[in-house]
Amino acid sequence: MKSIITRVTINTCHETELINITDKVHSEVKKSGVLSGTVFVMSLHTTTGLTVNEGLPDLEADIANYLQRLVPENYPYRHARFLHSDGQMAINAPSHLRGALLGFEAFFPIEHGVIVCGGRQTIYFVELDGPQERTYLIQILGE
Amino acid sequence: MKSIITRVTINTCHETELINITDKVHSEVKKSGVLSGTVFVMSLHTTTGLTVNEGLPDLEADIANYLQRLVPENYPYRHARFLHSDGQMAINAPSHLRGALLGFEAFFPIEHGVIVCGGRQTIYFVELDGPQERTYLIQILGE
Amino acid sequence: MKSIITRVTINTCHETELINITDKVHSEVKKSGVLSGTVFVMSLHTTTGLTVNEGLPDLEADIANYLQRLVPENYPYRHARFLHSDGQMAINAPSHLRGALLGFEAFFPIEHGVIVCGGRQTIYFVELDGPQERTYLIQILGE
């Protein structure tokens, strides 16, 4: 059984942003030569998300906007004080909460060397506290 | 290592609906002859969900009702205009958002040829934009 | 391919509570001797969650508090009547709904015998209807 792990680093541009990583995940599976197995995709951060939805710019905007409304910025969060471990103020409790609701990982089966998914299923890395340099990971498990 | 992929097509009957697919997933695992491994279950759509909860009709109604309240129908969503790619009006932004919150997949270990799960853990395919014909997928990975 | 399944029983102390299980998951992976594969972690209950976030007490309190606000206690839920199957009143619809939003499982790749995750990614078992005795499961799949 092969396990091929790829780390992909990207630079996000906005505070909240959906980045379409579908092509990268599909191409890594093809490149791996794995014919049968499962691909796992995950973010390595706690103020980001990973989600699957239809690949339409309108929906990307609706998802970003909805998350911002669902978890308000103005609330007396406890995670809102100077953090000695970070050397700065913690002001991103809403980012952590949005990530908790959205989730940070997804998997897809691999069959005949390609990912099995629905025709509209687009994989998004979701920045929730940007802009920042971020890393997500693709693991291809199979043979 | 075996990878057995089964696509299951169902017809949903309501706009929002929880469909208990537990027996189907358990029986596919037994039928596969795989004694040890993992089963992955996922929806192939972007206006559906897949969730695990206790198998009670009261709770199914509460979950459906809560999702409808949490993501309101009446909001100036951007995904609300004529889509040339679909040849019709996009009016289902709330369905996409409900799916994003609920998630669309789950996994369970397989041990001694049966799924390991809690006694109350019931697997639901969740229609969020029905009624429609829908497909979910079961992958059994193991040996 | 090895599949090692460990059930871990814990006693929770509060109605809503985030319990850091990161060290246990990492140590089970090391103990297993599996060098390459995937670890799956899941709760076996339907009024609990499993989530990954930064390991800060402030954030634990914010997540618990946010879930309680997002799913209100006072609503005419249908799951609020005498259940003959349980011999008691069902009064925990909000616990089930919070669990549905949070999710109940997570996976991480294993590389060179250790879990691959982000430096801040802390694994939490989340009690949503405590205090109770609870069990979560760790499956290590690989070789």
Coordinates of C-alpha atoms in Angstrom, one line a residue:
Chain A
M1 CA 0.0 0.0 0.0
K2 CA 1.3 3.4 -1.0
S3 CA 0.9 6.6 1.1
I4 CA 1.9 9.7 -0.7
I5 CA 1.7 13.0 1.2
T6 CA 2.0 16.4 -0.5
R7 CA 2.0 19.7 1.4
V8 CA 0.8 22.7 -0.7
T9 CA 1.6 26.2 0.4
I10 CA -0.6 29.1 -0.8
N11 CA -0.9 32.8 0.0
T12 CA -4.4 34.0 0.7
C13 CA -5.4 37.6 -0.2
H14 CA -8.5 38.4 1.9
E15 CA -9.8 38.2 5.4
T16 CA -12.3 35.5 4.3
E17 CA -11.8 33.8 1.0
L18 CA -12.7 30.5 -0.7
I19 CA -9.8 29.2 -2.8
N20 CA -10.7 26.5 -5.4
I21 CA -8.1 23.7 -5.0
T22 CA -10.0 21.0 -7.0
D23 CA -7.6 20.8 -9.9
K24 CA -4.5 20.5 -7.6
V25 CA -6.1 17.6 -5.7
H26 CA -7.2 15.8 -8.9
S27 CA -3.8 16.3 -10.6
E28 CA -1.9 14.9 -7.5
V29 CA -4.0 11.8 -7.6
K30 CA -3.3 11.3 -11.3
K31 CA 0.4 12.0 -10.8
S32 CA 0.6 9.4 -8.0
G33 CA -0.2 6.4 -10.1
V34 CA -2.5 5.1 -7.4
L35 CA -5.4 3.3 -9.2
S36 CA -7.5 2.4 -6.2
G37 CA -7.8 3.9 -2.7
T38 CA -8.7 7.1 -1.0
V39 CA -7.5 10.7 -1.1
F40 CA -7.6 12.8 2.1
V41 CA -7.4 16.6 2.0
M42 CA -6.9 18.7 5.2
S43 CA -5.9 22.1 6.3
L44 CA -3.1 22.4 8.8
H45 CA -4.5 25.5 10.5
T46 CA -7.2 26.3 13.1
T47 CA -8.5 29.5 11.6
T48 CA -9.2 28.1 8.1
G49 CA -11.7 25.6 6.8
L50 CA -12.0 23.0 4.0
T51 CA -15.4 22.6 2.3
V52 CA -16.9 21.1 -0.8
N53 CA -19.6 23.0 -2.7
E54 CA -20.6 24.0 -6.2
G55 CA -17.9 26.0 -8.0
L56 CA -19.7 29.3 -8.6
P57 CA -18.3 32.7 -7.7
D58 CA -21.8 33.7 -6.5
L59 CA -21.9 30.9 -4.0
E60 CA -18.4 31.5 -2.8
A61 CA -19.5 35.1 -1.9
D62 CA -22.6 33.8 -0.2
I63 CA -20.7 31.2 1.9
A64 CA -18.1 33.8 3.0
N65 CA -20.8 36.4 3.8
Y66 CA -23.0 33.8 5.6
L67 CA -20.1 32.7 7.9
Q68 CA -19.4 36.3 8.8
R69 CA -23.1 36.8 9.7
L70 CA -23.4 33.5 11.6
V71 CA -20.5 34.2 13.9
P72 CA -20.5 37.9 14.7
E73 CA -17.4 40.0 15.2
N74 CA -18.8 42.0 18.1
Y75 CA -19.3 39.7 21.1
P76 CA -17.4 39.6 24.4
Y77 CA -15.3 36.5 23.4
R78 CA -12.8 35.3 26.0
H79 CA -10.1 34.8 23.3
A80 CA -9.7 38.5 23.1
R81 CA -6.6 39.5 25.1
F82 CA -2.8 39.7 24.9
L83 CA -1.3 36.3 24.2
H84 CA 2.3 36.0 25.5
S85 CA 2.7 32.8 23.4
D86 CA 2.0 34.8 20.2
G87 CA 3.4 38.2 21.3
Q88 CA 0.1 39.9 20.1
M89 CA -3.5 40.4 20.8
A90 CA -5.9 37.5 20.1
I91 CA -8.7 39.0 18.1
N92 CA -9.7 36.1 16.0
A93 CA -12.2 34.1 18.0
P94 CA -14.8 34.4 15.2
S95 CA -12.3 32.8 12.8
H96 CA -11.8 29.8 15.0
L97 CA -15.6 29.4 15.5
R98 CA -16.3 29.7 11.7
G99 CA -13.6 27.0 11.2
A100 CA -15.2 24.7 13.8
L101 CA -18.6 24.9 12.0
L102 CA -17.2 24.4 8.5
G103 CA -14.8 21.6 9.2
F104 CA -11.2 21.3 7.9
E105 CA -11.0 18.1 5.9
A106 CA -12.6 15.9 3.3
F107 CA -11.9 12.5 1.6
F108 CA -12.8 11.1 -1.8
P109 CA -12.5 7.5 -3.2
I110 CA -10.0 6.8 -6.0
E111 CA -11.2 4.5 -8.8
H112 CA -9.3 3.6 -12.0
G113 CA -6.8 6.3 -11.1
V114 CA -9.2 9.2 -10.7
I115 CA -11.2 10.8 -7.9
V116 CA -14.8 9.8 -7.6
C117 CA -17.0 12.8 -6.9
G118 CA -20.1 14.5 -8.1
G119 CA -20.0 16.7 -11.2
R120 CA -20.5 19.9 -9.1
Q121 CA -18.3 19.0 -6.2
T122 CA -15.6 21.6 -6.0
I123 CA -13.0 21.5 -3.2
Y124 CA -12.3 24.7 -1.4
F125 CA -9.6 25.8 1.0
V126 CA -11.3 28.5 3.1
E127 CA -9.3 31.3 4.6
L128 CA -11.0 32.7 7.7
D129 CA -8.3 34.9 9.2
G130 CA -6.2 36.2 6.2
P131 CA -4.4 37.2 4.4
Q132 CA -1.7 34.8 5.4
E133 CA 0.6 32.0 4.1
R134 CA -1.2 28.7 4.5
T135 CA -0.6 25.0 4.0
Y136 CA -2.9 22.2 3.2
L137 CA -2.1 18.6 2.8
I138 CA -3.1 15.9 0.4
Q139 CA -2.6 12.2 1.3
I140 CA -3.2 9.5 -1.3
L141 CA -3.6 6.1 0.2
G142 CA -3.9 3.0 -2.0
E143 CA -2.2 0.9 -4.6
Chain B
M1 CA -6.2 -4.5 -0.2
K2 CA -9.8 -4.4 -1.6
S3 CA -11.6 -1.2 -2.5
I4 CA -15.3 -1.8 -3.2
I5 CA -17.3 1.2 -4.4
T6 CA -21.1 1.1 -4.5
R7 CA -23.3 3.9 -5.9
V8 CA -26.8 4.0 -4.5
T9 CA -29.5 6.1 -6.2
I10 CA -32.6 7.2 -4.3
N11 CA -35.6 9.5 -4.9
T12 CA -36.3 12.0 -2.3
C13 CA -39.8 13.2 -1.6
H14 CA -39.5 16.5 0.2
E15 CA -37.7 19.9 0.1
T16 CA -35.8 19.0 3.3
E17 CA -35.7 15.3 4.4
L18 CA -33.5 13.0 6.4
I19 CA -33.3 9.5 4.9
N20 CA -32.1 6.7 7.1
I21 CA -29.4 4.8 5.1
T22 CA -27.9 2.9 8.0
D23 CA -29.1 -0.6 7.0
K24 CA -27.9 -0.2 3.5
V25 CA -24.4 0.8 4.6
H26 CA -24.2 -2.0 7.2
S27 CA -25.4 -4.6 4.7
E28 CA -22.9 -3.5 2.0
V29 CA -20.1 -4.0 4.5
K30 CA -21.3 -7.5 5.4
K31 CA -21.8 -8.4 1.7
S32 CA -18.2 -7.2 0.8
G33 CA -16.5 -9.9 2.9
V34 CA -14.1 -7.3 4.1
L35 CA -13.1 -8.2 7.7
S36 CA -10.9 -5.3 8.7
G37 CA -10.7 -1.8 7.3
T38 CA -12.8 1.4 6.9
V39 CA -16.1 2.3 5.2
F40 CA -16.5 5.7 3.7
V41 CA -20.0 7.2 2.9
M42 CA -20.5 10.4 0.9
S43 CA -23.1 12.3 -1.0
L44 CA -22.3 13.2 -4.6
H45 CA -24.2 16.5 -4.5
T46 CA -23.8 20.0 -3.2
T47 CA -27.3 20.7 -2.0
T48 CA -27.5 17.6 0.2
G49 CA -25.8 16.6 3.5
L50 CA -24.8 13.4 5.2
T51 CA -25.0 13.3 9.0
V52 CA -25.1 10.8 11.9
N53 CA -27.6 11.2 14.7
E54 CA -30.0 9.2 16.8
G55 CA -32.6 7.4 14.8
L56 CA -35.8 9.1 16.0
P57 CA -38.5 10.7 13.9
D58 CA -38.8 13.6 16.4
L59 CA -35.1 14.4 16.0
E60 CA -35.3 14.1 12.2
A61 CA -38.0 16.8 12.2
D62 CA -36.0 19.0 14.7
I63 CA -32.8 18.8 12.5
A64 CA -34.7 19.7 9.3
N65 CA -36.6 22.5 11.0
Y66 CA -33.4 23.9 12.7
L67 CA -31.5 24.0 9.4
Q68 CA -34.3 25.9 7.8
R69 CA -34.3 28.4 10.6
L70 CA -30.5 28.7 10.8
V71 CA -30.1 29.6 7.1
P72 CA -33.1 31.8 6.2
E73 CA -34.8 31.7 2.8
N74 CA -35.2 35.4 2.6
Y75 CA -31.9 37.1 2.3
P76 CA -30.3 38.9 -0.7
Y77 CA -28.1 36.0 -1.7
R78 CA -25.9 36.5 -4.8
H79 CA -26.7 33.0 -6.0
A80 CA -30.2 34.2 -7.0
R81 CA -30.2 34.9 -10.7
F82 CA -30.5 33.2 -14.1
L83 CA -27.8 30.6 -14.6
H84 CA -27.0 30.0 -18.3
S85 CA -25.2 26.8 -17.3
D86 CA -28.3 25.4 -15.8
G87 CA -30.9 27.1 -18.0
Q88 CA -32.9 28.2 -15.0
M89 CA -33.0 30.6 -12.0
A90 CA -30.6 29.8 -9.1
I91 CA -32.8 30.0 -6.0
N92 CA -31.2 27.5 -3.7
A93 CA -28.4 29.3 -1.9
P94 CA -29.9 28.3 1.4
S95 CA -29.6 24.6 0.4
H96 CA -25.9 25.0 -0.4
L97 CA -25.3 26.8 2.9
R98 CA -27.1 24.2 4.9
G99 CA -25.0 21.5 3.2
A100 CA -21.8 23.3 4.1
L101 CA -22.7 23.4 7.8
L102 CA -23.9 19.8 7.9
G103 CA -21.1 18.1 6.0
F104 CA -21.5 15.5 3.2
E105 CA -19.5 12.5 4.4
A106 CA -18.7 10.1 7.2
F107 CA -16.5 7.1 7.9
F108 CA -16.6 4.1 10.2
P109 CA -14.1 1.4 11.1
I110 CA -14.8 -2.2 10.1
E111 CA -13.8 -4.9 12.7
H112 CA -14.6 -8.6 12.4
G113 CA -16.6 -7.9 9.2
V114 CA -19.0 -5.4 10.8
I115 CA -19.2 -1.6 11.2
V116 CA -18.0 -0.3 14.5
C117 CA -20.4 2.5 15.7
G118 CA -22.3 3.6 18.7
G119 CA -25.7 2.0 19.4
R120 CA -27.6 5.1 18.6
Q121 CA -25.5 6.2 15.6
T122 CA -27.8 6.3 12.6
I123 CA -26.5 7.4 9.2
Y124 CA -28.7 9.9 7.3
F125 CA -28.6 11.1 3.8
V126 CA -30.0 14.6 4.0
E127 CA -32.0 16.1 1.1
L128 CA -31.8 19.9 1.2
D129 CA -33.2 20.9 -2.2
G130 CA -35.7 18.2 -3.1
P131 CA -37.5 16.4 -4.3
Q132 CA -34.8 15.0 -6.6
E133 CA -33.1 11.8 -7.7
R134 CA -29.9 11.6 -5.7
T135 CA -26.8 9.3 -5.5
Y136 CA -24.6 8.5 -2.5
L137 CA -21.5 6.4 -2.5
I138 CA -20.2 3.7 -0.2
Q139 CA -16.5 2.8 -0.3
I140 CA -15.3 -0.2 1.6
L141 CA -11.5 -0.2 2.0
G142 CA -9.7 -3.1 3.7
E143 CA -9.1 -6.8 3.5
Chain C
M1 CA -2.2 -3.8 6.3
K2 CA -2.8 -3.4 10.0
S3 CA -6.0 -2.0 11.6
I4 CA -5.7 -1.3 15.3
I5 CA -8.9 -0.1 17.0
T6 CA -8.8 1.3 20.5
R7 CA -11.8 2.4 22.5
V8 CA -11.2 5.0 25.2
T9 CA -13.8 5.6 27.9
I10 CA -13.8 8.9 29.8
N11 CA -16.1 10.6 32.4
T12 CA -17.1 14.1 31.5
C13 CA -17.8 16.7 34.3
H14 CA -20.0 19.4 32.7
E15 CA -23.1 19.9 30.5
T16 CA -20.9 21.2 27.7
E17 CA -17.2 20.6 27.9
L18 CA -14.2 20.3 25.5
I19 CA -11.8 17.6 26.5
N20 CA -8.3 17.6 25.0
I21 CA -7.5 14.1 23.7
T22 CA -4.6 15.0 21.5
D23 CA -1.9 13.3 23.6
K24 CA -3.9 10.1 23.8
V25 CA -4.3 10.0 20.0
H26 CA -0.7 10.7 19.3
S27 CA 0.6 8.2 21.8
E28 CA -1.7 5.4 20.4
V29 CA -0.2 6.0 17.0
K30 CA 3.4 5.8 18.3
K31 CA 2.5 2.7 20.3
S32 CA 1.0 1.0 17.3
G33 CA 4.3 0.8 15.4
V34 CA 2.4 1.9 12.2
L35 CA 4.8 4.0 10.2
S36 CA 2.6 5.0 7.3
G37 CA -1.2 5.3 7.0
T38 CA -4.1 7.2 8.5
V39 CA -5.6 7.5 12.0
F40 CA -9.3 7.9 12.4
V41 CA -10.9 9.3 15.6
M42 CA -14.6 9.3 16.3
S43 CA -17.1 9.6 19.0
L44 CA -19.6 6.8 19.5
H45 CA -22.4 9.0 20.7
T46 CA -25.0 11.3 19.2
T47 CA -25.0 14.1 21.8
T48 CA -21.2 14.7 21.6
G49 CA -18.9 16.2 19.0
L50 CA -15.3 15.8 17.9
T51 CA -13.5 18.9 16.7
V52 CA -10.0 20.2 16.1
N53 CA -9.0 23.7 17.1
E54 CA -6.2 25.6 18.9
G55 CA -5.5 24.4 22.4
L56 CA -6.3 27.4 24.4
P57 CA -8.7 27.5 27.4
D58 CA -10.1 30.8 26.2
L59 CA -11.2 29.3 22.9
E60 CA -12.6 26.2 24.6
A61 CA -14.9 28.5 26.6
D62 CA -15.8 30.5 23.5
I63 CA -16.7 27.3 21.5
A64 CA -18.8 25.9 24.3
N65 CA -20.6 29.3 24.8
Y66 CA -21.1 29.8 21.1
L67 CA -22.7 26.4 20.6
Q68 CA -25.1 27.1 23.4
R69 CA -26.1 30.4 21.9
L70 CA -26.4 29.1 18.3
V71 CA -28.8 26.3 19.3
P72 CA -31.1 27.8 21.9
E73 CA -32.5 25.7 24.8
N74 CA -35.9 27.3 24.7
Y75 CA -37.6 26.3 21.5
P76 CA -40.6 24.0 20.9
Y77 CA -38.5 21.0 19.8
R78 CA -40.4 17.8 18.9
H79 CA -37.8 15.7 20.7
A80 CA -39.2 16.9 24.0
R81 CA -41.5 14.2 25.4
F82 CA -41.5 10.9 27.3
L83 CA -39.5 8.3 25.4
H84 CA -40.6 4.8 26.3
S85 CA -37.4 3.4 24.8
D86 CA -35.4 5.4 27.3
G87 CA -37.8 5.4 30.2
Q88 CA -37.4 9.1 30.6
M89 CA -38.1 12.5 29.1
A90 CA -36.2 13.5 26.0
I91 CA -35.0 17.1 26.8
N92 CA -31.7 17.1 24.8
A93 CA -32.7 18.2 21.3
P94 CA -30.2 21.1 21.5
S95 CA -27.4 18.6 22.3
H96 CA -28.2 16.6 19.2
L97 CA -28.3 19.7 17.0
R98 CA -25.0 21.0 18.3
G99 CA -23.4 17.7 17.6
A100 CA -24.8 17.7 14.0
L101 CA -23.1 21.1 13.4
L102 CA -19.8 20.3 15.0
G103 CA -19.3 16.8 13.5
F104 CA -18.1 13.7 15.4
E105 CA -15.0 12.5 13.7
A106 CA -11.6 13.5 12.2
F107 CA -8.7 11.8 10.4
F108 CA -4.9 12.6 10.2
P109 CA -2.2 11.1 8.0
I110 CA 0.6 9.1 9.7
E111 CA 4.1 9.6 8.3
H112 CA 7.3 8.1 9.7
G113 CA 5.3 6.8 12.6
V114 CA 3.9 10.1 13.8
I115 CA 0.7 12.0 13.1
V116 CA 0.9 14.8 10.6
C117 CA -1.0 17.9 11.7
G118 CA -0.6 21.6 12.1
G119 CA 1.3 22.9 15.2
R120 CA -1.9 24.4 16.7
Q121 CA -4.2 21.5 15.8
T122 CA -5.6 20.1 19.1
I123 CA -8.1 17.3 19.0
Y124 CA -11.1 17.7 21.3
F125 CA -13.8 15.3 22.4
V126 CA -16.8 17.6 23.0
E127 CA -19.4 16.7 25.6
L128 CA -22.8 18.3 24.7
D129 CA -25.1 16.6 27.2
G130 CA -23.1 15.8 30.3
P131 CA -21.9 14.8 32.7
Q132 CA -21.8 11.2 31.4
E133 CA -19.5 8.3 30.8
R134 CA -18.5 8.5 27.1
T135 CA -16.4 6.4 24.7
Y136 CA -14.4 7.5 21.7
L137 CA -12.6 5.3 19.2
I138 CA -9.2 5.5 17.6
Q139 CA -8.5 3.4 14.4
I140 CA -5.0 3.2 13.1
L141 CA -4.9 1.9 9.5
G142 CA -1.6 1.3 7.8
E143 CA 1.7 -0.6 7.9

